């Protein structure tokens, strides 16, 4: 959805997420967000009386829900879903982005965690909630693919952790090698977690 189709508040949350994923929380200024969102200058205080911390937390929440929605899209595109195929799709989103647009951006949830989780309790809670919002649909999908429910949440955490770590390495190396490696190496482990179908 184009930024211009959203209302000013939604545009600012979306813009904050985009700027945080590129520059981190500390380097994302409120004026930058307003400019990126093409929002009226006075709207920031109106919509975000809690200031930058509130805006960051809402941007992180948006990112968690966005990642969760992507899981459903990935599954809808798979004729025969499997844990490894789901993980490959999650990884491919990033390899495609990095190959087409370069390595300038990462995950806004990770950026907020690194920049603020130690100094702002509300942001730590927001980042934890964002990861949980992403973990739930991955775990649910794994369960539907035959992974025992007691193991699905653990494998979902493994998938998200491996992906996020590989994103950080890919940005540092300016190479998708780490992303391709985690998809290749974790695929058999993930598929082995699914019970054979009759």
mmCIF file of C-alpha atoms in Angstrom, residues 1-120:
data_model
loop_
_atom_site.group_PDB
_atom_site.id
_atom_site.type_symbol
_atom_site.label_atom_id
_atom_site.label_comp_id
_atom_site.label_asym_id
_atom_site.label_seq_id
_atom_site.Cartn_x
_atom_site.Cartn_y
_atom_site.Cartn_z
ATOM 1 C CA UNK A 1 0.000 0.000 0.000
ATOM 2 C CA UNK A 2 1.396 3.409 -0.920
ATOM 3 C CA UNK A 3 2.234 5.790 1.884
ATOM 4 C CA UNK A 4 -0.137 8.425 0.463
ATOM 5 C CA UNK A 5 -3.204 6.147 0.851
ATOM 6 C CA UNK A 6 -2.857 6.051 4.616
ATOM 7 C CA UNK A 7 -3.981 8.716 7.046
ATOM 8 C CA UNK A 8 -1.313 10.916 8.690
ATOM 9 C CA UNK A 9 -1.052 8.777 11.830
ATOM 10 C CA UNK A 10 -0.660 5.535 9.888
ATOM 11 C CA UNK A 11 1.827 7.174 7.544
ATOM 12 C CA UNK A 12 3.971 8.291 10.471
ATOM 13 C CA UNK A 13 4.007 4.809 12.030
ATOM 14 C CA UNK A 14 4.876 3.259 8.666
ATOM 15 C CA UNK A 15 7.549 5.898 7.990
ATOM 16 C CA UNK A 16 9.052 5.449 11.445
ATOM 17 C CA UNK A 17 9.347 1.696 10.807
ATOM 18 C CA UNK A 18 11.022 2.313 7.439
ATOM 19 C CA UNK A 19 13.482 4.862 8.833
ATOM 20 C CA UNK A 20 14.280 2.737 11.889
ATOM 21 C CA UNK A 21 15.003 -0.284 9.692
ATOM 22 C CA UNK A 22 17.418 1.854 7.678
ATOM 23 C CA UNK A 23 18.992 4.145 10.283
ATOM 24 C CA UNK A 24 18.173 2.736 13.714
ATOM 25 C CA UNK A 25 16.201 4.450 16.457
ATOM 26 C CA UNK A 26 18.854 6.919 17.586
ATOM 27 C CA UNK A 27 19.415 8.323 14.092
ATOM 28 C CA UNK A 28 15.705 8.556 13.249
ATOM 29 C CA UNK A 29 14.543 12.045 14.097
ATOM 30 C CA UNK A 30 10.931 13.066 14.534
ATOM 31 C CA UNK A 31 11.271 15.678 11.791
ATOM 32 C CA UNK A 32 12.572 12.961 9.474
ATOM 33 C CA UNK A 33 9.489 10.861 10.190
ATOM 34 C CA UNK A 34 7.112 13.770 9.534
ATOM 35 C CA UNK A 35 8.896 14.600 6.288
ATOM 36 C CA UNK A 36 9.019 10.968 5.106
ATOM 37 C CA UNK A 37 5.310 10.547 5.942
ATOM 38 C CA UNK A 38 4.391 13.831 4.262
ATOM 39 C CA UNK A 39 2.370 14.609 7.376
ATOM 40 C CA UNK A 40 1.461 17.997 8.827
ATOM 41 C CA UNK A 41 4.132 19.172 11.268
ATOM 42 C CA UNK A 42 1.775 19.611 14.197
ATOM 43 C CA UNK A 43 0.319 16.139 13.802
ATOM 44 C CA UNK A 44 3.154 14.409 15.625
ATOM 45 C CA UNK A 45 2.225 15.773 19.048
ATOM 46 C CA UNK A 46 -1.456 15.275 18.303
ATOM 47 C CA UNK A 47 -1.139 11.587 17.425
ATOM 48 C CA UNK A 48 1.837 10.695 19.620
ATOM 49 C CA UNK A 49 1.594 12.576 22.923
ATOM 50 C CA UNK A 50 4.150 10.108 24.319
ATOM 51 C CA UNK A 51 6.713 11.471 21.858
ATOM 52 C CA UNK A 52 9.368 9.466 20.103
ATOM 53 C CA UNK A 53 9.130 6.498 22.459
ATOM 54 C CA UNK A 54 5.448 6.032 21.674
ATOM 55 C CA UNK A 55 6.093 6.370 17.946
ATOM 56 C CA UNK A 56 8.962 3.859 18.063
ATOM 57 C CA UNK A 57 6.845 1.392 20.021
ATOM 58 C CA UNK A 58 3.983 1.668 17.551
ATOM 59 C CA UNK A 59 6.364 1.275 14.614
ATOM 60 C CA UNK A 60 7.730 -1.885 16.231
ATOM 61 C CA UNK A 61 4.193 -3.171 16.799
ATOM 62 C CA UNK A 62 3.394 -2.474 13.126
ATOM 63 C CA UNK A 63 6.509 -4.406 12.065
ATOM 64 C CA UNK A 64 5.548 -7.419 14.172
ATOM 65 C CA UNK A 65 2.082 -7.525 12.638
ATOM 66 C CA UNK A 66 3.533 -7.055 9.150
ATOM 67 C CA UNK A 67 5.854 -10.043 9.645
ATOM 68 C CA UNK A 68 2.928 -12.117 10.935
ATOM 69 C CA UNK A 69 0.823 -11.255 7.879
ATOM 70 C CA UNK A 70 3.689 -12.237 5.586
ATOM 71 C CA UNK A 71 3.524 -15.773 6.975
ATOM 72 C CA UNK A 72 -0.039 -16.142 5.670
ATOM 73 C CA UNK A 73 1.004 -14.767 2.275
ATOM 74 C CA UNK A 74 3.930 -17.158 2.032
ATOM 75 C CA UNK A 75 1.685 -20.107 2.866
ATOM 76 C CA UNK A 76 -0.938 -19.038 0.326
ATOM 77 C CA UNK A 77 1.730 -19.072 -2.400
ATOM 78 C CA UNK A 78 2.873 -22.646 -1.594
ATOM 79 C CA UNK A 79 1.155 -25.529 -3.367
ATOM 80 C CA UNK A 80 2.655 -27.975 -0.856
ATOM 81 C CA UNK A 81 3.612 -26.237 2.400
ATOM 82 C CA UNK A 82 6.451 -27.649 4.465
ATOM 83 C CA UNK A 83 8.533 -26.196 7.291
ATOM 84 C CA UNK A 84 11.580 -25.837 5.036
ATOM 85 C CA UNK A 85 9.568 -24.157 2.273
ATOM 86 C CA UNK A 86 8.091 -21.682 4.739
ATOM 87 C CA UNK A 87 11.547 -20.836 6.033
ATOM 88 C CA UNK A 88 12.892 -20.530 2.478
ATOM 89 C CA UNK A 89 10.102 -18.040 1.707
ATOM 90 C CA UNK A 90 10.918 -16.022 4.838
ATOM 91 C CA UNK A 91 14.581 -15.926 3.815
ATOM 92 C CA UNK A 92 13.833 -15.209 0.151
ATOM 93 C CA UNK A 93 11.994 -12.013 1.100
ATOM 94 C CA UNK A 94 15.327 -10.686 2.358
ATOM 95 C CA UNK A 95 17.612 -12.144 -0.320
ATOM 96 C CA UNK A 96 15.357 -10.656 -2.989
ATOM 97 C CA UNK A 97 15.360 -7.265 -1.282
ATOM 98 C CA UNK A 98 19.119 -7.243 -0.825
ATOM 99 C CA UNK A 99 19.793 -8.326 -4.397
ATOM 100 C CA UNK A 100 17.465 -5.692 -5.841
ATOM 101 C CA UNK A 101 17.890 -2.766 -3.450
ATOM 102 C CA UNK A 102 21.177 -3.317 -1.623
ATOM 103 C CA UNK A 103 21.877 -3.879 2.047
ATOM 104 C CA UNK A 104 20.784 -0.563 3.515
ATOM 105 C CA UNK A 105 17.888 -1.876 5.608
ATOM 106 C CA UNK A 106 17.255 -4.476 8.244
ATOM 107 C CA UNK A 107 14.477 -5.406 10.636
ATOM 108 C CA UNK A 108 13.038 -2.455 12.607
ATOM 109 C CA UNK A 109 12.311 -4.736 15.570
ATOM 110 C CA UNK A 110 15.970 -5.731 15.828
ATOM 111 C CA UNK A 111 17.061 -2.105 15.421
ATOM 112 C CA UNK A 112 14.742 -0.992 18.212
ATOM 113 C CA UNK A 113 15.872 -3.875 20.412
ATOM 114 C CA UNK A 114 19.532 -2.983 19.959
ATOM 115 C CA UNK A 115 19.036 0.776 20.329
ATOM 116 C CA UNK A 116 16.467 0.991 23.107
ATOM 117 C CA UNK A 117 15.543 -2.254 24.869
ATOM 118 C CA UNK A 118 18.128 -1.614 27.579
ATOM 119 C CA UNK A 119 17.076 1.970 28.238
ATOM 120 C CA UNK A 120 13.318 2.085 27.593
#
